[in-house]
mmCIF file of C-alpha atoms and ligand atoms in Angstrom:
data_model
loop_
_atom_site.group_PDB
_atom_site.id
_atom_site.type_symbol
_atom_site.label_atom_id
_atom_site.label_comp_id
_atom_site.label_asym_id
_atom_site.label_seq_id
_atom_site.Cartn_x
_atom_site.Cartn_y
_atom_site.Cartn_z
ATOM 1 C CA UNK D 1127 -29.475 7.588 -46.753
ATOM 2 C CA UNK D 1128 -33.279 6.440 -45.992
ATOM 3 C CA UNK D 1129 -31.550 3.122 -45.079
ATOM 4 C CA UNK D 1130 -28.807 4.361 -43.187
ATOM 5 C CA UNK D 1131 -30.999 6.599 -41.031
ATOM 6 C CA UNK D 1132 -33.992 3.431 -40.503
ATOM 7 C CA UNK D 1133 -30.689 1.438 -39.130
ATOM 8 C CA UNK D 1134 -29.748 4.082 -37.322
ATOM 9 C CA UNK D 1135 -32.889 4.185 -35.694
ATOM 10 C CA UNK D 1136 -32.656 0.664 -34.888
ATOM 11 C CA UNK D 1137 -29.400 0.263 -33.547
ATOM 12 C CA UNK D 1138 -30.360 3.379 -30.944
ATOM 13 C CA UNK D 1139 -33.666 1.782 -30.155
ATOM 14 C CA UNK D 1140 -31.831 -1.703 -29.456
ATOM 15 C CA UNK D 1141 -29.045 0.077 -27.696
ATOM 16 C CA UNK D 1142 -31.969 2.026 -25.242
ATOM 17 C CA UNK D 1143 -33.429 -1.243 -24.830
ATOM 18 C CA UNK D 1144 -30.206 -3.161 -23.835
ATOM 19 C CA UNK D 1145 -29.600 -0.044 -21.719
ATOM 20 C CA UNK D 1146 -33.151 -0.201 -20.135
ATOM 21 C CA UNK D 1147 -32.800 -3.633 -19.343
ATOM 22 C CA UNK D 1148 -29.245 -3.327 -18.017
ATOM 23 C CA UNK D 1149 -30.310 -0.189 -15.775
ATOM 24 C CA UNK D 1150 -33.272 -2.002 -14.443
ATOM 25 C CA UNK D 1151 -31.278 -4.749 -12.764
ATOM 26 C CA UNK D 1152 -28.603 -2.643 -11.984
ATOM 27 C CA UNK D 1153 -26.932 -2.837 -8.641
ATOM 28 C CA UNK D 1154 -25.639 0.898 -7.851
ATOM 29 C CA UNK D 1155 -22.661 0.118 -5.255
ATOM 30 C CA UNK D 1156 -22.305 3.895 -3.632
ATOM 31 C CA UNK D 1157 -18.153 4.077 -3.118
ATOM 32 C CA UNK D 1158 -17.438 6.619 -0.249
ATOM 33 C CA UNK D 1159 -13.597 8.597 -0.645
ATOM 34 C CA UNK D 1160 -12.252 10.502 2.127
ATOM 35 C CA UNK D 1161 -10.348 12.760 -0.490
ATOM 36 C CA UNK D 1162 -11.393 15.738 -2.771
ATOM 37 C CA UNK D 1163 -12.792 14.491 -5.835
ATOM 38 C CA UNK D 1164 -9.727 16.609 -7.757
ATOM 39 C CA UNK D 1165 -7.055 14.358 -5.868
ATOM 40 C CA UNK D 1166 -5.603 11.380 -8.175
ATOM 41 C CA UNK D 1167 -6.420 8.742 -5.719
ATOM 42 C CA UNK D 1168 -10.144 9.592 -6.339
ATOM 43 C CA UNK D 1169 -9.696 10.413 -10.100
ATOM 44 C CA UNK D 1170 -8.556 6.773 -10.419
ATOM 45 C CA UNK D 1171 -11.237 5.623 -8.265
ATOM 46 C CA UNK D 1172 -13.586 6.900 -10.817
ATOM 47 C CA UNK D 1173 -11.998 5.544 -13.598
ATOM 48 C CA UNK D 1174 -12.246 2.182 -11.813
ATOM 49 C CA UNK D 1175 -16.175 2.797 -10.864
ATOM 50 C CA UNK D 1176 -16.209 3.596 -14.736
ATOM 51 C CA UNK D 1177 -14.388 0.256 -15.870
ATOM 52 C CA UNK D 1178 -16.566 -2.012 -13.654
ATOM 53 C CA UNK D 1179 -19.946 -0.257 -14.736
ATOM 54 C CA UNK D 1180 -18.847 -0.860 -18.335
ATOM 55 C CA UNK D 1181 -17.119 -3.949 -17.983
ATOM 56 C CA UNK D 1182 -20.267 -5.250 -16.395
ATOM 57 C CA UNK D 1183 -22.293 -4.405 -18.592
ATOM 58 C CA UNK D 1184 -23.912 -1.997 -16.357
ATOM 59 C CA UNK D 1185 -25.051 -4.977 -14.050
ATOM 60 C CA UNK D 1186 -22.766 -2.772 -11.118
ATOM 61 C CA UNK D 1187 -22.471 0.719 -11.445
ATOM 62 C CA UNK D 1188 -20.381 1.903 -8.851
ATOM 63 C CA UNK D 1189 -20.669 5.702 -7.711
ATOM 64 C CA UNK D 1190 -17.787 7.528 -5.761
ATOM 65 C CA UNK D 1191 -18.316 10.217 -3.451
ATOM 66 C CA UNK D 1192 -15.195 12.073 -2.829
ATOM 67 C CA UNK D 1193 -14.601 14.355 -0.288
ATOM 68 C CA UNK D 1194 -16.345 12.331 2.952
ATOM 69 C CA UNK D 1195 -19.459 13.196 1.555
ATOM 70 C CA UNK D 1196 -21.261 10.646 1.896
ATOM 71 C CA UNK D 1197 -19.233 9.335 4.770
ATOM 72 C CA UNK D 1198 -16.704 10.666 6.948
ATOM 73 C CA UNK D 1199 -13.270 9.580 6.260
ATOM 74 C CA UNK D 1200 -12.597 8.139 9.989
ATOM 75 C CA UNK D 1201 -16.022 5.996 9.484
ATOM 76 C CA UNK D 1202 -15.430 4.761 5.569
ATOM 77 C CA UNK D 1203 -13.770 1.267 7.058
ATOM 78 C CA UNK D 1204 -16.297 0.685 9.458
ATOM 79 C CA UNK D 1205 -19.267 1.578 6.802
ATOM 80 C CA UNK D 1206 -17.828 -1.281 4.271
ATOM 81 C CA UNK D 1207 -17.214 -3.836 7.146
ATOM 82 C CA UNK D 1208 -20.909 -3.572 8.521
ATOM 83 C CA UNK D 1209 -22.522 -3.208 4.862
ATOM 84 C CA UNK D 1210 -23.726 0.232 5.147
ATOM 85 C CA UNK D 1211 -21.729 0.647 2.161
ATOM 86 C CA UNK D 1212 -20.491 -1.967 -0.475
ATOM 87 C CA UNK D 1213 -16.898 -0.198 -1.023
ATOM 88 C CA UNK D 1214 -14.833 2.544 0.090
ATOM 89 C CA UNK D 1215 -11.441 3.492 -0.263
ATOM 90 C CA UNK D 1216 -9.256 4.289 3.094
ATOM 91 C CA UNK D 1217 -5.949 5.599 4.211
ATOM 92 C CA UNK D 1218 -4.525 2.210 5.324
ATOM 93 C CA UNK D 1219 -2.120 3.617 8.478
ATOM 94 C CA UNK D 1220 -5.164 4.965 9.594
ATOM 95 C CA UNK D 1221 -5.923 1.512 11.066
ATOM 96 C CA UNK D 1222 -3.102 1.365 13.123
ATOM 97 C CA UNK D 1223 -4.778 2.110 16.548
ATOM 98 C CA UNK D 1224 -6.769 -1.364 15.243
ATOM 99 C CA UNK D 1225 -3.705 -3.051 14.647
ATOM 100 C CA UNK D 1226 -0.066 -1.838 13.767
ATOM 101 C CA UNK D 1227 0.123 -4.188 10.800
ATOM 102 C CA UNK D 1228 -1.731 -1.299 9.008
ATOM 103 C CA UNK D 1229 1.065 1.255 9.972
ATOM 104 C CA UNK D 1230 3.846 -0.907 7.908
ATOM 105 C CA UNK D 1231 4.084 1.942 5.157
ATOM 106 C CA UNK D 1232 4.053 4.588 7.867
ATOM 107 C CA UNK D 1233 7.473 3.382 9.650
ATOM 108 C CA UNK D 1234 9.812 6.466 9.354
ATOM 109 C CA UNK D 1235 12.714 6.138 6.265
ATOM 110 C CA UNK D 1236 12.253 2.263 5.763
ATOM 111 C CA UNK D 1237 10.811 2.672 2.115
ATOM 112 C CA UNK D 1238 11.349 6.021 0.321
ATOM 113 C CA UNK D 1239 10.828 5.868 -3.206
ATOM 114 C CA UNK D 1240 8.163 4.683 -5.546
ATOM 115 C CA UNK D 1241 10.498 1.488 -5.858
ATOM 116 C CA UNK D 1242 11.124 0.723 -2.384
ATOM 117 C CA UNK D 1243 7.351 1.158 -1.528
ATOM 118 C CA UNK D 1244 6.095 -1.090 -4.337
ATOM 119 C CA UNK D 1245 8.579 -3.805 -2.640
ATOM 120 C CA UNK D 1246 7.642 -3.114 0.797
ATOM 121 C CA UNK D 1247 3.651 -3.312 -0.151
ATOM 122 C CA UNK D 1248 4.890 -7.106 -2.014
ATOM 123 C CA UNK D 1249 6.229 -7.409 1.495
ATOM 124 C CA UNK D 1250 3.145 -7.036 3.262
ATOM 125 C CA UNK D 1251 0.117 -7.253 0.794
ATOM 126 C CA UNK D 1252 0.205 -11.053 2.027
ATOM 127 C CA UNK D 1253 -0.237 -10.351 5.878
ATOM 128 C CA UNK D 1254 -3.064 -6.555 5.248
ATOM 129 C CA UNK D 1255 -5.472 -9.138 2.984
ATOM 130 C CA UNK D 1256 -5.395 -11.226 5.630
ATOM 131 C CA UNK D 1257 -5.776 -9.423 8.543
ATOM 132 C CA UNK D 1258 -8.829 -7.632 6.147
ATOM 133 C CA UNK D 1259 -10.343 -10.722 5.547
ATOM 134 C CA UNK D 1260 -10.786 -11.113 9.380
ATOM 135 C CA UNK D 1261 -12.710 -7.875 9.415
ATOM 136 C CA UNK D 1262 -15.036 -9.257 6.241
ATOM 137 C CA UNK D 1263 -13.045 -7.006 3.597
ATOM 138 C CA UNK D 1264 -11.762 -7.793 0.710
ATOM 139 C CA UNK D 1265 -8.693 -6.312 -0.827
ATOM 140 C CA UNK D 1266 -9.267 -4.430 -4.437
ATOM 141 C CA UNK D 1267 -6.367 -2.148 -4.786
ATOM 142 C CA UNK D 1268 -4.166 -0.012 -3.039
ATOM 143 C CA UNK D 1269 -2.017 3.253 -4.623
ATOM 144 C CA UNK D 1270 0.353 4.775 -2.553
ATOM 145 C CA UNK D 1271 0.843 8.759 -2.034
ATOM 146 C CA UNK D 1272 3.488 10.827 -2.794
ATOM 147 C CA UNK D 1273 7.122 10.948 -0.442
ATOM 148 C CA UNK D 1274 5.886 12.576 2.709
ATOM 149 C CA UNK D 1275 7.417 15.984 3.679
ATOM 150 C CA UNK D 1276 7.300 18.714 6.223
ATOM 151 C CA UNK D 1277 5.071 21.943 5.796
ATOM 152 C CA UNK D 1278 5.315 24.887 7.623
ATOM 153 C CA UNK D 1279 4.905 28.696 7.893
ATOM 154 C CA UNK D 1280 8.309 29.374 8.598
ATOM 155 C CA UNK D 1281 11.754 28.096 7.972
ATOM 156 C CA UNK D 1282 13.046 25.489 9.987
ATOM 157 C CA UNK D 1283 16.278 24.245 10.943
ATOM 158 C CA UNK D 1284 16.361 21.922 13.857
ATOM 159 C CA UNK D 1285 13.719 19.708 15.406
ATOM 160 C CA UNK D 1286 14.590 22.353 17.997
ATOM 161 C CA UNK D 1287 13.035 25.130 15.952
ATOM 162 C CA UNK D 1288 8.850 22.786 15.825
ATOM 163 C CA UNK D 1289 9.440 23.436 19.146
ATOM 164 C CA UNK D 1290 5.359 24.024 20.309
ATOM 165 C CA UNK D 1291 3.822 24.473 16.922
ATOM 166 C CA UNK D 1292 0.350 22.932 15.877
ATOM 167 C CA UNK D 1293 0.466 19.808 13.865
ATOM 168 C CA UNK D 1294 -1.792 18.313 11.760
ATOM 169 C CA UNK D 1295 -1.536 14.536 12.382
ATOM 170 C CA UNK D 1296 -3.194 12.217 10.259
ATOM 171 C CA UNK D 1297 -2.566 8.677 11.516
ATOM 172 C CA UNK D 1298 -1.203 7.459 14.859
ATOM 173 C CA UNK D 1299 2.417 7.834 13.238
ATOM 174 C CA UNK D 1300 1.974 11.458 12.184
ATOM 175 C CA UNK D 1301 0.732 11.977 15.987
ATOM 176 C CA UNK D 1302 3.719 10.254 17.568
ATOM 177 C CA UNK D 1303 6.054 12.349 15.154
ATOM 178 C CA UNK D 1304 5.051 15.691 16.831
ATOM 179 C CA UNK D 1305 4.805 14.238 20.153
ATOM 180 C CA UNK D 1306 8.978 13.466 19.773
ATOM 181 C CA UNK D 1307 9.633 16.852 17.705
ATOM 182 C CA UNK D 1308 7.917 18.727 20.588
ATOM 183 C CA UNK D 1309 5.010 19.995 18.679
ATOM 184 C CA UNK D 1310 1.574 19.766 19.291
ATOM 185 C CA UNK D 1311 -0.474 16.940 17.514
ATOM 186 C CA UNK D 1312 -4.700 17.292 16.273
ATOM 187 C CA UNK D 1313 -5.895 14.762 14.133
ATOM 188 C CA UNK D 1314 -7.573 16.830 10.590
ATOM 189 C CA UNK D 1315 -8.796 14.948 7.920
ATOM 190 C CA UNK D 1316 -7.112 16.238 4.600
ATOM 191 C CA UNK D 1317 -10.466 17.276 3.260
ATOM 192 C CA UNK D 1318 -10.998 19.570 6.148
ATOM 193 C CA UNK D 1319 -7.255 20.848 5.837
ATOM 194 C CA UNK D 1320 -7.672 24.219 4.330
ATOM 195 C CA UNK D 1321 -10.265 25.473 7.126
ATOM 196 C CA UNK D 1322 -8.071 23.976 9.574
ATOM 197 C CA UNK D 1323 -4.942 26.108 8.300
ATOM 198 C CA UNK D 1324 -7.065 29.108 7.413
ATOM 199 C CA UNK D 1325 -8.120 29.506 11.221
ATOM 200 C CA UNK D 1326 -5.100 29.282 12.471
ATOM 201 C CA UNK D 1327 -6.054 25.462 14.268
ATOM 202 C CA UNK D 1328 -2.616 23.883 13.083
ATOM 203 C CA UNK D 1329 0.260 25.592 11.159
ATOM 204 C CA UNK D 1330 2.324 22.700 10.571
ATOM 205 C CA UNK D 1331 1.593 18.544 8.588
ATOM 206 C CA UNK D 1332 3.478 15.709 7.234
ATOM 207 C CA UNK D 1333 1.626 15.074 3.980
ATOM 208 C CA UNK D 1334 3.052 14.828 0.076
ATOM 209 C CA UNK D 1335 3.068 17.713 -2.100
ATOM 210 C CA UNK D 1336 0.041 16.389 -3.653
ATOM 211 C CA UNK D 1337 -2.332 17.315 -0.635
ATOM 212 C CA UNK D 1338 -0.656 20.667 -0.164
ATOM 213 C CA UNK D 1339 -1.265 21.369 -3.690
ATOM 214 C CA UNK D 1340 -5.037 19.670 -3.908
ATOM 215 C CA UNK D 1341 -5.440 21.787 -0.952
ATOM 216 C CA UNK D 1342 -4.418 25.517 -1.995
ATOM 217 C CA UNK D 1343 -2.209 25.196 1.382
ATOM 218 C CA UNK D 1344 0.426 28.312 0.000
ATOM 219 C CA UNK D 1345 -2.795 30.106 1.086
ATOM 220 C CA UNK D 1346 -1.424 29.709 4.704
ATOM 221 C CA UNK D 1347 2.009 28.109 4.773
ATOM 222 C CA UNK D 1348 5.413 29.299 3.745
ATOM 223 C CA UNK D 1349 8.157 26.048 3.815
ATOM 224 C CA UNK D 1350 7.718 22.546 2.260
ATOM 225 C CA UNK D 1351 10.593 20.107 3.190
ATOM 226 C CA UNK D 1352 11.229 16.981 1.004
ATOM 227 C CA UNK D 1353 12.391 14.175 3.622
ATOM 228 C CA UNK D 1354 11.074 11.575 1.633
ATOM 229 C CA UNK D 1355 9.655 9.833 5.110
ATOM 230 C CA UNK D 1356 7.499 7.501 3.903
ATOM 231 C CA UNK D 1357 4.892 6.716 1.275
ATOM 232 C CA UNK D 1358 1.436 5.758 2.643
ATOM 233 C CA UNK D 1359 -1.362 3.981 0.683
ATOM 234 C CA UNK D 1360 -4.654 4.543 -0.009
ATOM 235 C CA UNK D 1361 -6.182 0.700 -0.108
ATOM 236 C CA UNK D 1362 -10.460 -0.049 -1.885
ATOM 237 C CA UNK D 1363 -11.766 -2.453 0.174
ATOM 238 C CA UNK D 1364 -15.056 -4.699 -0.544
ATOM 239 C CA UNK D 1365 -17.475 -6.180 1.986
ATOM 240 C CA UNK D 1366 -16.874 -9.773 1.519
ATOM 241 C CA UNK D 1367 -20.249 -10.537 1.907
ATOM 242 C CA UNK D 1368 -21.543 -8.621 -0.901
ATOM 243 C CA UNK D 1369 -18.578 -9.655 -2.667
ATOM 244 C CA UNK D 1370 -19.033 -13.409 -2.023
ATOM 245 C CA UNK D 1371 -22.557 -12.905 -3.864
ATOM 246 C CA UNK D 1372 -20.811 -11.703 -6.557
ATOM 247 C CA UNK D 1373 -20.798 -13.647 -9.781
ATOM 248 C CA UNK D 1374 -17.379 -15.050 -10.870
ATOM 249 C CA UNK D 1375 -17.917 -12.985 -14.030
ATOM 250 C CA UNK D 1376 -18.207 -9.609 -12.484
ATOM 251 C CA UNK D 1377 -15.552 -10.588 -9.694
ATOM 252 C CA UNK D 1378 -13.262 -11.267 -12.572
ATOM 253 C CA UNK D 1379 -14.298 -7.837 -14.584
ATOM 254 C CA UNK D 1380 -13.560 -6.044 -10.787
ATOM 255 C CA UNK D 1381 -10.530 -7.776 -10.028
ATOM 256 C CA UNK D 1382 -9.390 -6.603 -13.774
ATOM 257 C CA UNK D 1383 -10.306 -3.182 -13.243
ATOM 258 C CA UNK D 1384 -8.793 -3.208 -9.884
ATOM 259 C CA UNK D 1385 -5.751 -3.873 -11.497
ATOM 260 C CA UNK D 1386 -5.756 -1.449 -13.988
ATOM 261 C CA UNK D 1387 -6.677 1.495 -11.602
ATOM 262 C CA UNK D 1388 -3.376 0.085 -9.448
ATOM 263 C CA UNK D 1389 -1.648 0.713 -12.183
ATOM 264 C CA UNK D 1390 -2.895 3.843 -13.387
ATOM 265 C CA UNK D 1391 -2.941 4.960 -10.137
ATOM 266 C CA UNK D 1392 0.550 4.305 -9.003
ATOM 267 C CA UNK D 1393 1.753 6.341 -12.400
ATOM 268 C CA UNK D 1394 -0.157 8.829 -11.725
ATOM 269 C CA UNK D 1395 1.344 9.404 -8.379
ATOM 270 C CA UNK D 1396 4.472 9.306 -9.738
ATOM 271 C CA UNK D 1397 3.505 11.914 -12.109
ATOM 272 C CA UNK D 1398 1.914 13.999 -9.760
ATOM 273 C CA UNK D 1399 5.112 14.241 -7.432
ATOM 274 C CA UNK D 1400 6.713 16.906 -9.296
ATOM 275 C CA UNK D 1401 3.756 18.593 -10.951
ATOM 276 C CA UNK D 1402 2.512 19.250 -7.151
ATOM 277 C CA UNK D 1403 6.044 20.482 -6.140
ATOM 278 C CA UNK D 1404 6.272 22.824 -8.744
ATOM 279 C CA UNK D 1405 2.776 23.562 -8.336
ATOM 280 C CA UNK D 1406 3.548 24.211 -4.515
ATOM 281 C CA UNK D 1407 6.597 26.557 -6.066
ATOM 282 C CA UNK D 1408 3.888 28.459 -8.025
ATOM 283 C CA UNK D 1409 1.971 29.546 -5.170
ATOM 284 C CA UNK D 1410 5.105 31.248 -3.659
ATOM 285 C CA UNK D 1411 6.433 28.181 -1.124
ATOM 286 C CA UNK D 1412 10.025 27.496 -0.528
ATOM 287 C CA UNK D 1413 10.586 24.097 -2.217
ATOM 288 C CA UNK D 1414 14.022 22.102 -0.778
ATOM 289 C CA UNK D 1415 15.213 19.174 0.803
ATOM 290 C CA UNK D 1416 15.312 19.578 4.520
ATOM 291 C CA UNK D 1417 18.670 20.577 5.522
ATOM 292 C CA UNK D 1418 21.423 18.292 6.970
ATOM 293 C CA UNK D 1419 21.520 18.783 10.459
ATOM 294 C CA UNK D 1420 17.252 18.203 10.362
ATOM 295 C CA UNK D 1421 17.427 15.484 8.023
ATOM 296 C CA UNK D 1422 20.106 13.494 10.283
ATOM 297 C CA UNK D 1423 18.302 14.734 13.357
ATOM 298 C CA UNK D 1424 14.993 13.294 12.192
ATOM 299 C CA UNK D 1425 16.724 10.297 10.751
ATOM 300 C CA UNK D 1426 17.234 9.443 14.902
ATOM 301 C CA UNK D 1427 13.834 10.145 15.560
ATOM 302 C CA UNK D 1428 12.537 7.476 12.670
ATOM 303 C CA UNK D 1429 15.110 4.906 14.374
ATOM 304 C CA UNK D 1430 13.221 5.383 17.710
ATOM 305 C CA UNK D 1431 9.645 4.942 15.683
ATOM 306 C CA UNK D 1432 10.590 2.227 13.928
ATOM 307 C CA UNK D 1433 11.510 -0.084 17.038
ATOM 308 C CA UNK D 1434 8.829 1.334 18.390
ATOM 309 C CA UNK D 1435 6.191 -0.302 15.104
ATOM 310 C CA UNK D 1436 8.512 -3.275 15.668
ATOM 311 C CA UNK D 1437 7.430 -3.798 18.944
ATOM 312 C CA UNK D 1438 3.961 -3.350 18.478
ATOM 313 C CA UNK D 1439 3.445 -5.227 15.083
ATOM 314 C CA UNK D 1440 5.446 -8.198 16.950
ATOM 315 C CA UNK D 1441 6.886 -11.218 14.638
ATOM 316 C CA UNK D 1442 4.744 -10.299 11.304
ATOM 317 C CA UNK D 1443 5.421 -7.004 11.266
ATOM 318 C CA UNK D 1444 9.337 -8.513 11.326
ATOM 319 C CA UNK D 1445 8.717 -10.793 8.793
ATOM 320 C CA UNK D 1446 7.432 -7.535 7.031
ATOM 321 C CA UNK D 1447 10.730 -5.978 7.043
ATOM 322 C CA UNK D 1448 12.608 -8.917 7.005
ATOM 323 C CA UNK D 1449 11.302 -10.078 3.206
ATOM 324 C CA UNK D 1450 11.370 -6.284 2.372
ATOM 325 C CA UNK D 1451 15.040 -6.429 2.968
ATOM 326 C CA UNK D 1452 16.153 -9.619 0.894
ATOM 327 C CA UNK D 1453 14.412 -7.775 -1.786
ATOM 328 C CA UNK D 1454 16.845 -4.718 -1.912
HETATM 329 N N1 PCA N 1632 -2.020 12.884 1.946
HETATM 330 C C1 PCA N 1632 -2.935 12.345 2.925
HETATM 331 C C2 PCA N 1632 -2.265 11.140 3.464
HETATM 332 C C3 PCA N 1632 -0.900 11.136 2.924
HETATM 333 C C4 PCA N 1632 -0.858 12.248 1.954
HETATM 334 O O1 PCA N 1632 0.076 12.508 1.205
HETATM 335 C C5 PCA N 1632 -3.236 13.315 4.002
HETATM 336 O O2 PCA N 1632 -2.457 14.270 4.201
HETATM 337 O O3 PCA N 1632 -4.217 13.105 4.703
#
């Protein structure tokens, strides 16, 4: 017992001392989210800081700040690209006023299942680590969202029917969307959704069940619609400098963790997709695929988007599609 308790002992003081050591040169990497800290994306974030602190032996401890706490969700990019921060995780449309390349998961009905978006990404991984590399940032991981549907605080019909309403746009996509349905398009961050909705700013989004339900939105909103538009990413990006003075070692520990957390990530989403929509159900929405004559009449609208991301993203964004579609 005496023995057991002495080793005990000894075993806790090494482990404090191996701890001590470890915290001393530790590099904290502070990892700015633009979502709440209760949405998967950043719950897998987490667990990703958590798997490179450990697998590191606590040489990197990453920290995540959810919510665009630390910094706004617009400004994470630019933050990792000039070093003010080491990481950050983004909405990767949200680049497309940079470049439309970042908008390939955003073109209307081209990929709308898990499936079909894991292809597309295959599709275009090659072309976003590149054009991210030109920026100094390096690719981690990337996890997409949910199918995208329609909220709204009323039934609707017929494009005819958003005639005017306030939209919550959250890329240059969702923007163009209302502009051809005839509503009225203001860019919210999710995390400042609920306020927005509350007061009556906007009264309508494209966003996945998940950020309705993360968000409470049956609080102010009546109708979700599952068209099944699109499925956006969330991408973690790494300064390249800091990760070029990363030891082989640790970049292999990330780059393991990174997958893992794609993984994890991309179930969880999957998971999430009908927890949220029942969740949504809960709260008192109307749950259903959008009827016919919308579906078809939106289905013209995408056509019109998608020459229009075709024309902007020039030959690579068709080679995007092109090597999407000898996958099917
Ligand atoms: N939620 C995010 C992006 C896509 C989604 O499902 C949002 O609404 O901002």
């Amino acid at each position: 017992m005496t023995i057991n308790k002495n080793m005990a002992s000894m075993v806790l003081a090494a482990g404090l001392c191996v701890g001590m050591s470890a915290a001393a040169k530790a590099e904290v990497w502070d990892m700015p989210l633009a979502y709440s800290g209760s949405n998967f994306h950043s719950v897998t974030a987490a667990e990703f800081g958590q798997c490179v602190t450990t697998g590191t032996g606590g040489a990197i401890e990453i920290v995540t700040h959810p919510s665009g706490s630390l910094i706004k969700g617009a400004d994470i990019k630019r933050a990792v690209q000039t070093g003010q921060v080491p990481i950050g995780e983004r909405l990767l449309s949200g680049h497309q006023n940079e470049n439309a390349i970042f908008g390939y998961d955003s073109v209307p009905f081209l990929a709308t299942s898990f499936d079909d978006a894991d292809n597309l990404w295959k599709a275009a991984k090659p072309s976003i680590e590149k054009t991210l590399a030109d920026q100094n940032l390096t690719l981690l991981y990337a996890v997409p969202w949910p199918p995208q549907g329609l909220y709204f605080k009323k039934e609707i019909n017929s494009v005819a029917d958003m005639k005017g309403i306030k939209f919550r746009s959250y890329n240059n996509t969702t923007t163009r969307l209302a502009e051809l349905t005839g509503m009225l398009p203001v860019v919210i961050e999710a995390a400042e959704i609920s306020q927005a909705f509350a007061t009556g700013v906007v009264e309508s989004m494209v966003s996945s069940g998940a950020t309705g339900y993360d968000r409470k939105i049956w609080e102010s909103l009546t109708h979700f619609y599952e068209v099944d538009a699109w499925l956006p990413r969330n991408y973690i990006m790494v300064n390249s400098s800091v990760w070029n003075g990363t030891s082989e070692a640790n970049q292999n520990v990330i780059r393991g963790c990174a997958e893992l957390a794609e993984y994890a990530g991309t179930w969880r989403s999957k998971e999430y997709t009908g927890f949220t929509l029942a969740g949504l159900r809960a709260g008192g929405m109307t749950v259903e695929p959008a009827g016919d004559a919308l579906q078809s009449e939106l289905k013209d609208i995408g056509a019109t988007m998608t020459s229009d991301w075709l024309e902007a993203a020039g030959a690579e964004g068709q080679a995007i599609v092109d090597s999407f579609n000898a996958m099917q």
